[in-house]
Coordinates of C-alpha atoms in Angstrom, one line a residue:
M1 CA 27.2 -29.4 3.9
N2 CA 25.7 -29.6 7.2
A3 CA 21.7 -29.8 7.6
P4 CA 20.4 -26.4 9.2
T5 CA 19.2 -27.3 12.9
A6 CA 16.3 -26.7 13.9
A7 CA 17.9 -23.6 16.0
T8 CA 18.8 -22.1 13.1
T9 CA 15.9 -22.6 10.9
A10 CA 13.6 -21.3 13.8
T11 CA 11.9 -18.2 13.2
K12 CA 12.5 -15.9 16.4
T13 CA 9.4 -14.3 17.0
I14 CA 8.5 -11.2 19.7
S15 CA 4.9 -9.7 21.0
F16 CA 3.3 -6.3 19.9
T17 CA 4.6 -4.4 22.9
E18 CA 8.0 -5.5 22.7
A19 CA 7.9 -4.1 18.6
Y20 CA 6.7 -0.9 20.0
S21 CA 9.7 -0.9 22.5
R22 CA 11.9 -2.1 19.7
A23 CA 11.3 0.5 17.4
L24 CA 11.1 3.7 19.5
H25 CA 14.4 2.7 21.2
D26 CA 16.3 1.8 17.1
A27 CA 14.6 5.0 16.1
M28 CA 16.3 7.1 19.2
E29 CA 19.2 5.6 18.1
M30 CA 18.7 6.5 14.2
D31 CA 18.4 10.0 14.9
P32 CA 19.0 12.0 18.1
R33 CA 16.3 14.7 16.9
V34 CA 13.3 11.7 17.7
I35 CA 12.6 12.7 21.5
M36 CA 9.5 11.1 23.5
L37 CA 6.5 12.8 26.4
G38 CA 4.4 11.2 27.9
E39 CA 2.4 10.2 31.1
D40 CA 4.8 8.0 33.6
I41 CA 7.1 6.8 30.7
A42 CA 10.2 7.4 32.2
D43 CA 11.9 4.8 34.5
E44 CA 11.9 6.9 37.3
E45 CA 7.6 6.3 37.2
G46 CA 7.9 3.0 35.8
G47 CA 8.5 3.0 32.3
G48 CA 4.8 3.8 31.3
V49 CA 1.7 2.0 32.4
F50 CA 2.0 -0.7 29.6
K51 CA 5.8 -1.1 29.8
V52 CA 6.4 0.0 26.5
T53 CA 9.0 2.8 27.4
K54 CA 10.9 0.7 29.5
G55 CA 14.5 1.2 29.5
L56 CA 14.5 4.3 27.5
S57 CA 15.0 7.0 29.9
T58 CA 18.0 5.1 31.4
K59 CA 19.9 4.8 27.8
F60 CA 18.6 8.1 26.1
G61 CA 18.5 10.4 29.4
S62 CA 16.3 13.7 29.1
R63 CA 15.0 12.9 25.4
V64 CA 11.9 10.7 27.2
R65 CA 10.2 12.7 29.4
T66 CA 8.1 12.4 31.9
T67 CA 4.9 14.8 31.9
P68 CA 1.8 16.4 33.8
I69 CA -1.2 14.3 33.0
S70 CA -2.2 17.2 30.5
E71 CA -2.8 15.7 27.4
Q72 CA -3.1 19.3 25.4
A73 CA -0.2 20.2 27.2
I74 CA 1.8 16.8 25.8
V75 CA 0.8 17.2 22.6
G76 CA 0.6 21.3 22.5
A77 CA 4.9 20.9 23.6
A78 CA 5.4 17.6 21.0
V79 CA 3.8 20.7 18.0
G80 CA 5.9 23.1 18.9
A81 CA 9.0 20.6 19.4
A82 CA 8.5 19.5 15.9
L83 CA 8.5 23.2 14.6
A84 CA 11.8 23.8 16.2
G85 CA 13.3 20.4 14.4
L86 CA 12.8 17.5 16.3
R87 CA 10.6 14.5 15.6
P88 CA 8.6 14.0 18.8
V89 CA 6.8 10.5 19.8
A90 CA 3.5 11.8 22.4
E91 CA 2.1 8.9 24.0
I92 CA -2.0 9.6 25.1
M93 CA -2.4 6.2 27.4
L94 CA -5.7 5.9 26.0
M95 CA -7.2 6.7 22.4
N96 CA -10.6 7.9 24.7
F97 CA -8.1 10.7 26.3
I98 CA -6.9 12.2 22.8
T99 CA -10.4 14.3 22.7
V100 CA -8.5 16.5 25.4
P101 CA -6.0 17.8 22.6
M102 CA -8.3 17.7 19.7
D103 CA -7.4 21.4 19.0
Q104 CA -3.6 20.5 18.7
I105 CA -3.7 17.8 17.1
V106 CA -6.6 19.0 14.1
N107 CA -6.5 23.0 14.2
H108 CA -2.4 23.1 14.7
A109 CA -0.3 19.8 14.2
A110 CA -2.5 18.8 11.0
K111 CA -3.1 21.8 9.3
L112 CA 0.3 24.3 9.7
R113 CA 1.2 22.2 6.5
F114 CA -1.7 23.8 4.4
M115 CA -1.9 27.6 6.2
S116 CA 1.6 27.8 5.5
G117 CA 1.7 27.1 1.9
G118 CA 4.0 23.9 2.6
Q119 CA 6.9 25.7 4.1
T120 CA 6.0 24.2 7.6
H121 CA 5.7 20.6 8.5
V122 CA 5.1 19.2 11.8
P123 CA 6.7 15.7 12.3
I124 CA 5.0 14.5 15.4
T125 CA 3.4 10.5 16.1
I126 CA 0.5 10.4 18.6
R127 CA 0.6 6.6 20.2
T128 CA -2.5 5.9 21.5
R129 CA -3.8 2.6 22.9
T130 CA -7.8 1.3 22.8
G131 CA -9.9 -1.7 22.0
A132 CA -12.9 -3.4 23.9
G133 CA -12.6 -6.5 25.1
A134 CA -11.2 -6.2 28.7
G135 CA -14.5 -4.3 30.4
T136 CA -13.0 -1.2 30.5
A137 CA -15.9 0.2 29.1
G138 CA -16.8 3.5 27.1
Q139 CA -14.1 5.9 28.1
H140 CA -11.2 3.6 27.3
S141 CA -12.4 1.3 24.5
D142 CA -13.2 3.3 21.3
M143 CA -11.8 3.4 18.4
L144 CA -11.6 6.7 17.0
E145 CA -9.9 5.8 14.0
A146 CA -12.3 7.3 11.6
W147 CA -12.6 11.0 13.5
F148 CA -8.6 11.3 12.4
A149 CA -8.8 9.7 8.9
H150 CA -11.6 12.7 7.9
V151 CA -9.0 15.5 9.2
A152 CA -6.8 16.5 5.7
G153 CA -3.0 16.3 6.9
M154 CA -3.3 13.4 9.9
K155 CA -1.8 10.5 8.8
V156 CA -3.7 6.8 10.7
V157 CA -2.3 4.2 11.2
I158 CA -3.2 0.4 12.6
P159 CA -1.0 -2.8 12.6
S160 CA -1.9 -6.3 12.4
S161 CA 1.2 -7.8 13.4
P162 CA 4.6 -6.9 15.4
A163 CA 6.6 -7.2 12.5
D164 CA 4.2 -4.3 10.7
A165 CA 4.2 -2.6 14.1
Y166 CA 7.5 -2.2 14.2
G167 CA 8.0 -1.2 10.5
L168 CA 5.0 1.4 10.8
L169 CA 6.1 2.8 14.2
L170 CA 9.1 3.4 12.8
G171 CA 7.3 5.0 9.2
C172 CA 5.1 7.4 11.5
I173 CA 8.3 8.7 13.1
F174 CA 10.1 9.5 10.5
D175 CA 7.1 11.0 8.0
E176 CA 7.1 14.7 7.5
D177 CA 3.5 14.8 8.9
P178 CA 1.5 14.3 12.3
C179 CA 0.6 10.3 12.3
L180 CA -2.0 8.6 14.9
F181 CA -1.0 5.7 15.6
I182 CA -3.2 2.9 17.3
E183 CA -2.5 0.3 19.2
D184 CA -4.9 -2.7 20.2
A185 CA -4.8 -2.9 23.4
M186 CA -6.2 -6.4 23.5
T187 CA -2.8 -8.2 21.1
R188 CA 0.0 -6.2 23.1
T189 CA 1.1 -9.8 24.4
Q190 CA 0.2 -11.8 21.2
T191 CA 3.6 -12.7 19.1
G192 CA 4.7 -12.7 15.2
P193 CA 8.3 -12.8 13.3
E194 CA 10.5 -10.5 14.9
P195 CA 11.0 -7.7 12.4
E196 CA 14.0 -6.6 9.9
K197 CA 16.4 -4.2 12.4
G198 CA 15.9 -0.9 11.1
K199 CA 13.2 -1.6 8.2
I200 CA 10.3 1.3 8.0
I201 CA 7.0 0.3 6.8
P202 CA 6.3 3.5 4.6
L203 CA 2.6 4.7 5.2
G204 CA -0.5 4.8 2.7
Q205 CA 0.9 0.9 1.1
A206 CA -1.5 -2.0 2.3
N207 CA -0.3 -5.2 2.1
V208 CA -1.7 -8.5 0.3
A209 CA -1.8 -10.5 3.9
R210 CA -2.6 -14.0 2.1
E211 CA -3.6 -14.3 -1.8
G212 CA -7.2 -15.7 -3.1
T213 CA -9.3 -16.1 -5.7
D214 CA -13.0 -16.3 -5.0
V215 CA -13.2 -13.2 -1.7
T216 CA -11.4 -10.2 -0.9
V217 CA -11.5 -9.3 3.1
I218 CA -10.2 -6.0 3.6
G219 CA -9.6 -4.6 7.2
Y220 CA -6.8 -3.6 9.9
G221 CA -5.7 -4.4 13.1
R222 CA -7.2 -7.2 15.3
P223 CA -9.9 -8.7 12.9
L224 CA -7.4 -9.0 10.1
R225 CA -5.4 -11.6 12.9
D226 CA -9.5 -13.4 13.0
T227 CA -9.9 -13.3 9.0
L228 CA -6.4 -15.3 8.6
V229 CA -7.8 -17.8 10.7
I230 CA -10.9 -18.3 8.8
A231 CA -9.3 -18.3 5.6
E232 CA -7.2 -21.3 6.5
K233 CA -10.1 -22.7 7.8
L234 CA -12.6 -21.9 4.5
A235 CA -9.3 -23.4 2.5
A236 CA -9.9 -26.5 3.1
E237 CA -13.9 -26.2 2.1
G238 CA -11.5 -25.4 -1.1
I239 CA -12.6 -21.7 -0.7
S240 CA -9.9 -18.9 -1.6
V241 CA -10.0 -15.9 0.4
E242 CA -7.4 -12.7 -0.2
V243 CA -7.3 -11.1 3.0
L244 CA -5.9 -7.2 2.4
D245 CA -4.1 -5.6 5.2
L246 CA -5.0 -1.8 4.5
R247 CA -2.1 -0.8 7.7
T248 CA -2.6 2.6 7.0
V249 CA -6.4 4.0 7.5
S250 CA -5.6 7.2 5.9
P251 CA -4.6 7.6 3.3
L252 CA -5.9 5.1 2.2
D253 CA -4.5 2.5 -0.7
T254 CA -6.8 3.0 -3.1
D255 CA -5.5 1.1 -6.3
S256 CA -4.7 -2.0 -3.6
I257 CA -8.5 -2.4 -2.9
L258 CA -9.2 -2.5 -6.6
K259 CA -6.5 -4.4 -7.8
S260 CA -7.4 -7.3 -5.1
V261 CA -11.4 -6.9 -5.6
A262 CA -10.8 -7.0 -9.3
K263 CA -9.7 -10.0 -9.0
T264 CA -12.1 -11.5 -6.8
Q265 CA -15.2 -9.6 -7.7
R266 CA -16.2 -10.1 -4.2
A267 CA -15.3 -7.7 -1.1
V268 CA -16.3 -8.2 2.8
V269 CA -14.8 -4.7 4.6
V270 CA -14.1 -5.7 8.6
H271 CA -13.4 -3.4 11.5
E272 CA -13.6 -3.3 15.5
A273 CA -15.2 0.0 15.5
P274 CA -19.1 0.5 15.2
R275 CA -20.3 0.2 11.4
S276 CA -22.1 3.7 10.6
F277 CA -20.3 6.4 9.5
G278 CA -16.5 3.9 10.1
A279 CA -13.6 3.4 7.3
G280 CA -15.3 0.5 6.2
A281 CA -18.0 3.1 4.6
E282 CA -15.4 4.8 2.9
V283 CA -13.3 1.3 1.5
A284 CA -16.9 0.3 0.2
A285 CA -18.2 3.2 -1.6
R286 CA -14.9 3.5 -3.5
I287 CA -14.7 0.0 -4.7
Q288 CA -18.6 0.6 -5.5
E289 CA -17.9 3.7 -7.5
H290 CA -15.1 2.0 -9.4
L291 CA -15.8 -1.7 -10.0
Y292 CA -19.8 -1.6 -9.8
S293 CA -20.2 -2.8 -13.0
E294 CA -17.5 -6.2 -12.3
L295 CA -18.7 -7.1 -8.8
K296 CA -20.8 -10.6 -8.2
A297 CA -22.3 -9.5 -4.7
P298 CA -23.1 -6.3 -3.1
V299 CA -19.9 -5.5 -1.1
L300 CA -20.5 -6.0 2.9
R301 CA -19.2 -4.9 6.4
V302 CA -18.4 -6.7 9.4
A303 CA -18.1 -4.1 12.5
S304 CA -19.6 -3.7 15.8
R305 CA -22.3 -1.8 17.2
D306 CA -23.2 1.7 16.8
V307 CA -23.4 1.7 20.8
T308 CA -21.0 2.9 23.9
V309 CA -18.8 0.0 24.2
P310 CA -20.6 -1.2 27.5
F311 CA -18.4 -2.2 30.9
A312 CA -20.3 -6.1 31.5
K313 CA -18.7 -8.5 30.0
V314 CA -21.4 -10.5 28.3
L315 CA -23.1 -6.7 26.4
E316 CA -19.4 -5.6 26.0
Q317 CA -19.1 -9.1 24.0
E318 CA -22.7 -8.2 22.2
Y319 CA -21.2 -5.0 21.0
L320 CA -18.0 -6.1 19.7
Y321 CA -17.7 -7.5 15.6
K322 CA -17.4 -11.1 16.2
P323 CA -15.3 -13.5 14.0
S324 CA -18.3 -16.0 13.0
A325 CA -19.8 -12.6 11.1
I326 CA -17.0 -12.5 8.4
E327 CA -17.0 -16.2 8.1
A328 CA -20.8 -15.7 7.7
S329 CA -20.2 -12.8 5.3
I330 CA -17.7 -14.3 3.3
R331 CA -20.3 -17.1 2.6
Q332 CA -22.7 -15.0 1.8
T333 CA -20.9 -13.0 -0.6
L334 CA -19.6 -16.1 -2.5
N335 CA -23.5 -16.9 -2.8
G336 CA -24.4 -13.7 -4.7
K337 CA -26.2 -12.1 -1.5
G338 CA -25.8 -9.1 -0.1
R339 CA -27.5 -8.0 4.1
R340 CA -31.4 -7.7 4.4

């Protein structure tokens, strides 16, 4: 038998942007009920500001609709289309603009299942993009996932790898409930192994991105990629870090969190959003409630500061969580100490 060549053994990679685009293409190919609505998303307008939808209107025609600049109209039309039997994907260009259609999302999409006694589902996916680090300031950079995780009926998803981005976006599109799919603006060109075509990742299931025995770091999105680098560095010192990627902020996979922390007995929670009232507080509270007597150190949190995202580069960097803080918190909890 001939030995495999480098060309046949190499892992193909794709970027986050390619993963989003490929998931949308494959979903529309898999199910004619999938449609898209958003500003400038058709090829006549350039295929979207971030080129995620480039080529889709040429192939799928009127199933990809450019809309007026009205976030309320985009989400309102998507809710109506879902009630009529379609599976709309609505693009809200930047997450801060999602404050405009909050009524359509919270009071209609999220609640109709409950207000109809379970007879009506609203299977819409809202794609949006955000994240600090590019100097786009306070009205273009906020991480607002905690707002929506607080709303019963909403599912909130943030991927940390291109393969997960593909599978989780398919998971949102084919879920029966409204999903908010958050793309990190700063990782769009980063790459990772390509996903298996058509593979759907179920929502509400966390993933052990790296196994370890000394401490569990729990998070999602961009900080997870920083954490994996730090875990590799600490492994050289004999520190074994388990990295748990929540993938879905809501519903929260409590069982996986408790299983991992019960093994390591130490936990650090990381996210890009501001520290106060963030998803990290909920994760920490659940660990404390279930595993208090087993913990060898207090649960620590690493997050960004509780201020509006600054425009000035130097201030923006001071606002953002820091990878060095993740490493310091891991070392701190291994010493059995909490934050002062």
